[in-house]
Every structure is written in C-alpha cells, then in structure tokens.
Amino acid sequence: VHIGPQFYCEVDVEIGDEVLVSGKVSLVGNDHDIDDPDHSVFFAPRLPDNTVVLEGDNLIGFGSTIVGDVRVGRGAVVGARSLVTHDLDDGWIYVGSPARPLRRRRE
C-alpha cells in the first residue's frame, strides 16, 4: 500500500493489498444530521461513523474524495478529482463528480 502526500481521513478505513492512493485524497464521513428539525445545522448531532473499504488492487486518483460508507471493489480505479458517494463494482474505472463508470479495466 502506498498513500500519497496530503491524505485526509476522518472515517474508519480498511485497505486491501496493492492499493495506491494518490496525493490530496480525502476520505470523509457523513457530517451532521441536517434533517433534524430540532437543531440548526450548527448544533445538529454528528451522524454515525463511516467506513471506507478499499478491497485491493485499487488506484485512487489525485484529489479524489470518497464520502460516507463506501466499498471500492477489487481492481476498481477512481480517476483524478472524482467524487465517490456509492459503492464501486470490481474491475471498473470510475471518473467524474459524481463518479460514474467509464469502462471495464480489463476486457
């Protein structure tokens, strides 16, 4: 596993084998309960802790952000500056904000 500079992590994380995390990657959790009618956003309680799972053989591109409970499937690649908010299937390349499948990594 290699993690680049300026990595930011505020969630629990499980990292498999042979994972590359580029620089300026952020793994962030769900923040505050903004739907609670009894609290302003400022005083809203934090939501439960999240876990990001990088199953292995992954590349997380420069400047990408992964938010909430997310599983990045084995062999999945996340393109630079992508925003990941949902689970990613094994062996696919994802790009964009929000991240969407571009193509299979290996045909």
Backbone as JSON Lines, residues from 0, in Angstrom:
{"i":0,"aa":"V","n":[0.86,-1.19,0.0],"ca":[0.0,0.0,0.0],"c":[0.89,1.23,0.0]}
{"i":1,"aa":"H","n":[0.52,2.2,-0.84],"ca":[1.21,3.49,-0.83],"c":[0.16,4.58,-0.73]}
{"i":2,"aa":"I","n":[0.38,5.51,0.19],"ca":[-0.51,6.66,0.36],"c":[0.29,7.92,0.1]}
{"i":3,"aa":"G","n":[-0.2,8.73,-0.84],"ca":[0.48,9.95,-1.24],"c":[0.37,11.06,-0.21]}
{"i":4,"aa":"P","n":[1.01,12.2,-0.49],"ca":[1.02,13.33,0.44],"c":[-0.34,14.0,0.56]}
{"i":5,"aa":"Q","n":[-0.53,14.66,1.67],"ca":[-1.74,15.43,1.97],"c":[-3.0,14.57,1.94]}
{"i":6,"aa":"F","n":[-2.88,13.35,2.44],"ca":[-4.01,12.44,2.58],"c":[-4.81,12.85,3.8]}
{"i":7,"aa":"Y","n":[-6.15,12.89,3.66],"ca":[-7.01,13.28,4.76],"c":[-8.03,12.17,4.99]}
{"i":8,"aa":"C","n":[-8.14,11.72,6.24],"ca":[-9.04,10.61,6.55],"c":[-9.77,10.89,7.86]}
{"i":9,"aa":"E","n":[-11.11,10.94,7.81],"ca":[-11.89,11.11,9.03],"c":[-12.92,9.99,9.2]}
{"i":10,"aa":"V","n":[-12.65,8.84,8.59],"ca":[-13.52,7.67,8.7],"c":[-12.68,6.46,9.1]}
{"i":11,"aa":"D","n":[-13.35,5.4,9.47],"ca":[-12.65,4.13,9.62],"c":[-12.31,3.66,8.21]}
{"i":12,"aa":"V","n":[-11.18,3.01,8.04],"ca":[-10.79,2.57,6.71],"c":[-10.19,1.17,6.78]}
{"i":13,"aa":"E","n":[-10.53,0.35,5.78],"ca":[-9.94,-0.98,5.62],"c":[-9.29,-0.97,4.24]}
{"i":14,"aa":"I","n":[-7.99,-1.29,4.19],"ca":[-7.26,-1.24,2.94],"c":[-6.68,-2.61,2.63]}
{"i":15,"aa":"G","n":[-7.04,-3.13,1.45],"ca":[-6.52,-4.41,0.99],"c":[-5.1,-4.27,0.46]}
{"i":16,"aa":"D","n":[-4.66,-5.29,-0.27],"ca":[-3.3,-5.33,-0.78],"c":[-3.18,-4.55,-2.1]}
{"i":17,"aa":"E","n":[-1.98,-4.09,-2.37],"ca":[-1.61,-3.47,-3.64],"c":[-2.51,-2.3,-3.99]}
{"i":18,"aa":"V","n":[-2.67,-1.37,-3.04],"ca":[-3.51,-0.18,-3.23],"c":[-2.6,1.04,-3.33]}
{"i":19,"aa":"L","n":[-2.9,1.89,-4.32],"ca":[-2.21,3.17,-4.48],"c":[-3.22,4.28,-4.24]}
{"i":20,"aa":"V","n":[-2.92,5.16,-3.28],"ca":[-3.75,6.33,-3.0],"c":[-2.9,7.55,-3.35]}
{"i":21,"aa":"S","n":[-3.34,8.3,-4.34],"ca":[-2.58,9.46,-4.79],"c":[-2.63,10.59,-3.76]}
{"i":22,"aa":"G","n":[-1.96,11.69,-4.07],"ca":[-1.93,12.85,-3.19],"c":[-3.27,13.58,-3.15]}
{"i":23,"aa":"K","n":[-3.48,14.28,-2.05],"ca":[-4.66,15.12,-1.83],"c":[-5.98,14.36,-1.91]}
{"i":24,"aa":"V","n":[-5.95,13.09,-1.54],"ca":[-7.17,12.27,-1.48],"c":[-7.79,12.46,-0.1]}
{"i":25,"aa":"S","n":[-9.13,12.56,-0.06],"ca":[-9.87,12.71,1.19],"c":[-10.89,11.59,1.34]}
{"i":26,"aa":"L","n":[-10.93,11.01,2.52],"ca":[-11.97,10.04,2.89],"c":[-12.74,10.69,4.03]}
{"i":27,"aa":"V","n":[-13.97,11.1,3.75],"ca":[-14.73,11.86,4.74],"c":[-16.05,11.16,5.03]}
{"i":28,"aa":"G","n":[-16.56,11.39,6.24],"ca":[-17.8,10.75,6.66],"c":[-19.0,11.63,6.4]}
{"i":29,"aa":"N","n":[-20.15,11.02,6.59],"ca":[-21.36,11.84,6.62],"c":[-21.17,12.82,7.76]}
{"i":30,"aa":"D","n":[-21.66,13.99,7.6],"ca":[-21.35,15.04,8.56],"c":[-22.41,15.13,9.66]}
{"i":31,"aa":"H","n":[-23.23,16.11,9.61],"ca":[-24.24,16.34,10.63],"c":[-25.62,16.0,10.08]}
{"i":32,"aa":"D","n":[-26.54,15.72,10.98],"ca":[-27.91,15.41,10.59],"c":[-28.61,16.71,10.22]}
{"i":33,"aa":"I","n":[-28.61,17.05,8.95],"ca":[-29.19,18.33,8.51],"c":[-30.71,18.28,8.4]}
{"i":34,"aa":"D","n":[-31.31,17.1,8.6],"ca":[-32.76,16.96,8.51],"c":[-33.44,17.01,9.88]}
{"i":35,"aa":"D","n":[-32.7,17.17,10.94],"ca":[-33.25,17.19,12.29],"c":[-33.95,18.53,12.53]}
{"i":36,"aa":"P","n":[-35.28,18.54,12.65],"ca":[-35.99,19.82,12.81],"c":[-35.75,20.49,14.16]}
{"i":37,"aa":"D","n":[-35.2,19.76,15.12],"ca":[-34.99,20.32,16.45],"c":[-33.64,21.0,16.63]}
{"i":38,"aa":"H","n":[-32.79,20.94,15.6],"ca":[-31.45,21.53,15.72],"c":[-31.09,22.31,14.46]}
{"i":39,"aa":"S","n":[-30.39,23.39,14.65],"ca":[-29.81,24.07,13.49],"c":[-28.67,23.2,12.97]}
{"i":40,"aa":"V","n":[-28.18,23.49,11.78],"ca":[-27.06,22.73,11.24],"c":[-25.87,22.8,12.19]}
{"i":41,"aa":"F","n":[-25.67,23.95,12.78],"ca":[-24.53,24.15,13.68],"c":[-24.59,23.2,14.87]}
{"i":42,"aa":"F","n":[-25.78,23.0,15.44],"ca":[-25.92,22.18,16.64],"c":[-26.42,20.77,16.37]}
{"i":43,"aa":"A","n":[-26.64,20.43,15.12],"ca":[-27.13,19.09,14.79],"c":[-26.09,18.04,15.2]}
{"i":44,"aa":"P","n":[-26.56,16.91,15.72],"ca":[-25.61,15.87,16.14],"c":[-24.93,15.23,14.93]}
{"i":45,"aa":"R","n":[-23.74,14.72,15.18],"ca":[-23.0,14.0,14.14],"c":[-23.72,12.7,13.81]}
{"i":46,"aa":"L","n":[-23.63,12.29,12.56],"ca":[-24.16,11.0,12.15],"c":[-23.18,9.9,12.55]}
{"i":47,"aa":"P","n":[-23.62,8.64,12.54],"ca":[-22.72,7.54,12.94],"c":[-21.45,7.49,12.09]}
{"i":48,"aa":"D","n":[-20.4,6.92,12.68],"ca":[-19.14,6.79,11.97],"c":[-19.32,5.98,10.69]}
{"i":49,"aa":"N","n":[-18.47,6.27,9.72],"ca":[-18.49,5.58,8.44],"c":[-17.23,4.77,8.25]}
{"i":50,"aa":"T","n":[-17.3,3.81,7.31],"ca":[-16.15,3.0,6.95],"c":[-15.99,3.0,5.44]}
{"i":51,"aa":"V","n":[-14.77,3.26,4.98],"ca":[-14.42,3.13,3.57],"c":[-13.58,1.87,3.45]}
{"i":52,"aa":"V","n":[-13.94,1.01,2.49],"ca":[-13.21,-0.23,2.25],"c":[-12.6,-0.17,0.85]}
{"i":53,"aa":"L","n":[-11.28,-0.25,0.78],"ca":[-10.56,-0.37,-0.48],"c":[-10.13,-1.83,-0.56]}
{"i":54,"aa":"E","n":[-10.82,-2.61,-1.4],"ca":[-10.67,-4.07,-1.35],"c":[-9.32,-4.59,-1.82]}
{"i":55,"aa":"G","n":[-8.62,-3.82,-2.65],"ca":[-7.31,-4.25,-3.13],"c":[-7.17,-4.04,-4.62]}
{"i":56,"aa":"D","n":[-5.91,-3.89,-5.07],"ca":[-5.61,-3.62,-6.48],"c":[-6.38,-2.38,-6.95]}
{"i":57,"aa":"N","n":[-6.38,-1.34,-6.1],"ca":[-7.08,-0.09,-6.41],"c":[-6.1,1.04,-6.63]}
{"i":58,"aa":"L","n":[-6.51,1.98,-7.45],"ca":[-5.83,3.27,-7.58],"c":[-6.88,4.33,-7.32]}
{"i":59,"aa":"I","n":[-6.61,5.19,-6.34],"ca":[-7.49,6.32,-6.06],"c":[-6.76,7.56,-6.56]}
{"i":60,"aa":"G","n":[-7.29,8.19,-7.6],"ca":[-6.6,9.26,-8.3],"c":[-6.47,10.55,-7.51]}
{"i":61,"aa":"F","n":[-5.53,11.36,-7.93],"ca":[-5.17,12.62,-7.29],"c":[-6.4,13.5,-7.04]}
{"i":62,"aa":"G","n":[-6.52,13.99,-5.82],"ca":[-7.55,14.95,-5.49],"c":[-8.96,14.38,-5.38]}
{"i":63,"aa":"S","n":[-9.09,13.07,-5.35],"ca":[-10.42,12.46,-5.25],"c":[-10.93,12.51,-3.82]}
{"i":64,"aa":"T","n":[-12.26,12.47,-3.7],"ca":[-12.92,12.45,-2.39],"c":[-13.9,11.29,-2.35]}
{"i":65,"aa":"I","n":[-13.83,10.51,-1.28],"ca":[-14.77,9.42,-1.04],"c":[-15.56,9.79,0.21]}
{"i":66,"aa":"V","n":[-16.91,9.76,0.1],"ca":[-17.77,10.24,1.17],"c":[-18.67,9.13,1.68]}
{"i":67,"aa":"G","n":[-18.7,8.95,3.0],"ca":[-19.65,8.04,3.63],"c":[-19.18,6.6,3.63]}
{"i":68,"aa":"D","n":[-20.13,5.69,3.83],"ca":[-19.86,4.25,3.81],"c":[-19.74,3.81,2.36]}
{"i":69,"aa":"V","n":[-18.52,3.51,1.92],"ca":[-18.28,3.17,0.51],"c":[-17.35,1.97,0.45]}
{"i":70,"aa":"R","n":[-17.67,1.04,-0.46],"ca":[-16.79,-0.08,-0.77],"c":[-16.28,0.12,-2.18]}
{"i":71,"aa":"V","n":[-14.97,0.21,-2.32],"ca":[-14.33,0.28,-3.64],"c":[-13.89,-1.14,-3.96]}
{"i":72,"aa":"G","n":[-14.57,-1.74,-4.94],"ca":[-14.36,-3.14,-5.27],"c":[-12.96,-3.46,-5.74]}
{"i":73,"aa":"R","n":[-12.6,-4.71,-5.64],"ca":[-11.26,-5.17,-6.03],"c":[-11.01,-4.81,-7.49]}
{"i":74,"aa":"G","n":[-9.86,-4.18,-7.74],"ca":[-9.47,-3.82,-9.09],"c":[-10.1,-2.55,-9.62]}
{"i":75,"aa":"A","n":[-10.95,-1.9,-8.84],"ca":[-11.57,-0.65,-9.29],"c":[-10.56,0.49,-9.22]}
{"i":76,"aa":"V","n":[-10.68,1.42,-10.18],"ca":[-9.82,2.6,-10.27],"c":[-10.72,3.83,-10.21]}
{"i":77,"aa":"V","n":[-10.29,4.83,-9.44],"ca":[-11.01,6.09,-9.33],"c":[-10.15,7.17,-9.99]}
{"i":78,"aa":"G","n":[-10.68,7.81,-11.04],"ca":[-9.94,8.84,-11.76],"c":[-9.71,10.08,-10.9]}
{"i":79,"aa":"A","n":[-8.73,10.87,-11.29],"ca":[-8.36,12.08,-10.57],"c":[-9.57,13.01,-10.38]}
{"i":80,"aa":"R","n":[-9.64,13.62,-9.21],"ca":[-10.65,14.6,-8.83],"c":[-12.08,14.08,-8.88]}
{"i":81,"aa":"S","n":[-12.25,12.78,-8.73],"ca":[-13.59,12.2,-8.72],"c":[-14.21,12.3,-7.33]}
{"i":82,"aa":"L","n":[-15.55,12.31,-7.3],"ca":[-16.3,12.31,-6.05],"c":[-17.08,11.02,-5.97]}
{"i":83,"aa":"V","n":[-16.73,10.17,-5.0],"ca":[-17.34,8.85,-4.84],"c":[-18.28,8.89,-3.65]}
{"i":84,"aa":"T","n":[-19.57,8.57,-3.91],"ca":[-20.58,8.6,-2.85],"c":[-21.33,7.28,-2.75]}
{"i":85,"aa":"H","n":[-20.93,6.28,-3.52],"ca":[-21.61,4.98,-3.53],"c":[-20.59,3.89,-3.79]}
{"i":86,"aa":"D","n":[-20.98,2.64,-3.55],"ca":[-20.09,1.51,-3.77],"c":[-19.69,1.41,-5.25]}
{"i":87,"aa":"L","n":[-18.45,0.97,-5.49],"ca":[-17.93,0.81,-6.85],"c":[-17.68,-0.67,-7.1]}
{"i":88,"aa":"D","n":[-18.14,-1.14,-8.26],"ca":[-18.0,-2.55,-8.61],"c":[-16.56,-2.93,-8.9]}
{"i":89,"aa":"D","n":[-16.26,-4.21,-8.73],"ca":[-14.94,-4.75,-9.02],"c":[-14.56,-4.48,-10.48]}
{"i":90,"aa":"G","n":[-13.29,-4.1,-10.69],"ca":[-12.71,-4.09,-12.03],"c":[-13.15,-2.99,-12.98]}
{"i":91,"aa":"W","n":[-13.76,-1.95,-12.48],"ca":[-14.22,-0.85,-13.34],"c":[-13.39,0.41,-13.07]}
{"i":92,"aa":"I","n":[-13.33,1.29,-14.07],"ca":[-12.72,2.62,-13.92],"c":[-13.88,3.61,-13.78]}
{"i":93,"aa":"Y","n":[-13.8,4.43,-12.74],"ca":[-14.83,5.43,-12.46],"c":[-14.22,6.82,-12.53]}
{"i":94,"aa":"V","n":[-14.97,7.76,-13.09],"ca":[-14.5,9.14,-13.2],"c":[-15.65,10.1,-12.96]}
{"i":95,"aa":"G","n":[-15.31,11.31,-12.57],"ca":[-16.29,12.38,-12.51],"c":[-16.81,12.69,-11.13]}
{"i":96,"aa":"S","n":[-17.73,13.65,-11.13],"ca":[-18.33,14.14,-9.9],"c":[-19.83,14.32,-10.13]}
{"i":97,"aa":"P","n":[-20.63,13.35,-9.76],"ca":[-20.29,12.14,-9.03],"c":[-19.62,11.1,-9.93]}
{"i":98,"aa":"A","n":[-18.85,10.22,-9.31],"ca":[-18.14,9.19,-10.06],"c":[-19.12,8.25,-10.75]}
{"i":99,"aa":"R","n":[-18.84,7.97,-12.0],"ca":[-19.67,7.05,-12.78],"c":[-18.75,6.14,-13.58]}
{"i":100,"aa":"P","n":[-19.23,4.96,-13.97],"ca":[-18.36,4.03,-14.68],"c":[-17.97,4.54,-16.05]}
{"i":101,"aa":"L","n":[-16.68,4.43,-16.37],"ca":[-16.17,4.82,-17.69],"c":[-16.05,3.57,-18.57]}
{"i":102,"aa":"R","n":[-15.36,2.55,-18.03],"ca":[-15.2,1.28,-18.76],"c":[-14.64,0.24,-17.82]}
{"i":103,"aa":"R","n":[-14.7,-1.02,-18.26],"ca":[-14.03,-2.09,-17.51],"c":[-12.53,-1.89,-17.64]}
{"i":104,"aa":"R","n":[-11.82,-2.23,-16.6],"ca":[-10.37,-2.08,-16.59],"c":[-9.7,-3.07,-17.52]}
{"i":105,"aa":"R","n":[-10.18,-4.27,-17.52],"ca":[-9.61,-5.31,-18.39],"c":[-10.75,-5.94,-19.17]}
{"i":106,"aa":"E","n":[-10.62,-5.96,-20.47],"ca":[-11.68,-6.55,-21.31],"c":[-11.56,-8.06,-21.33]}
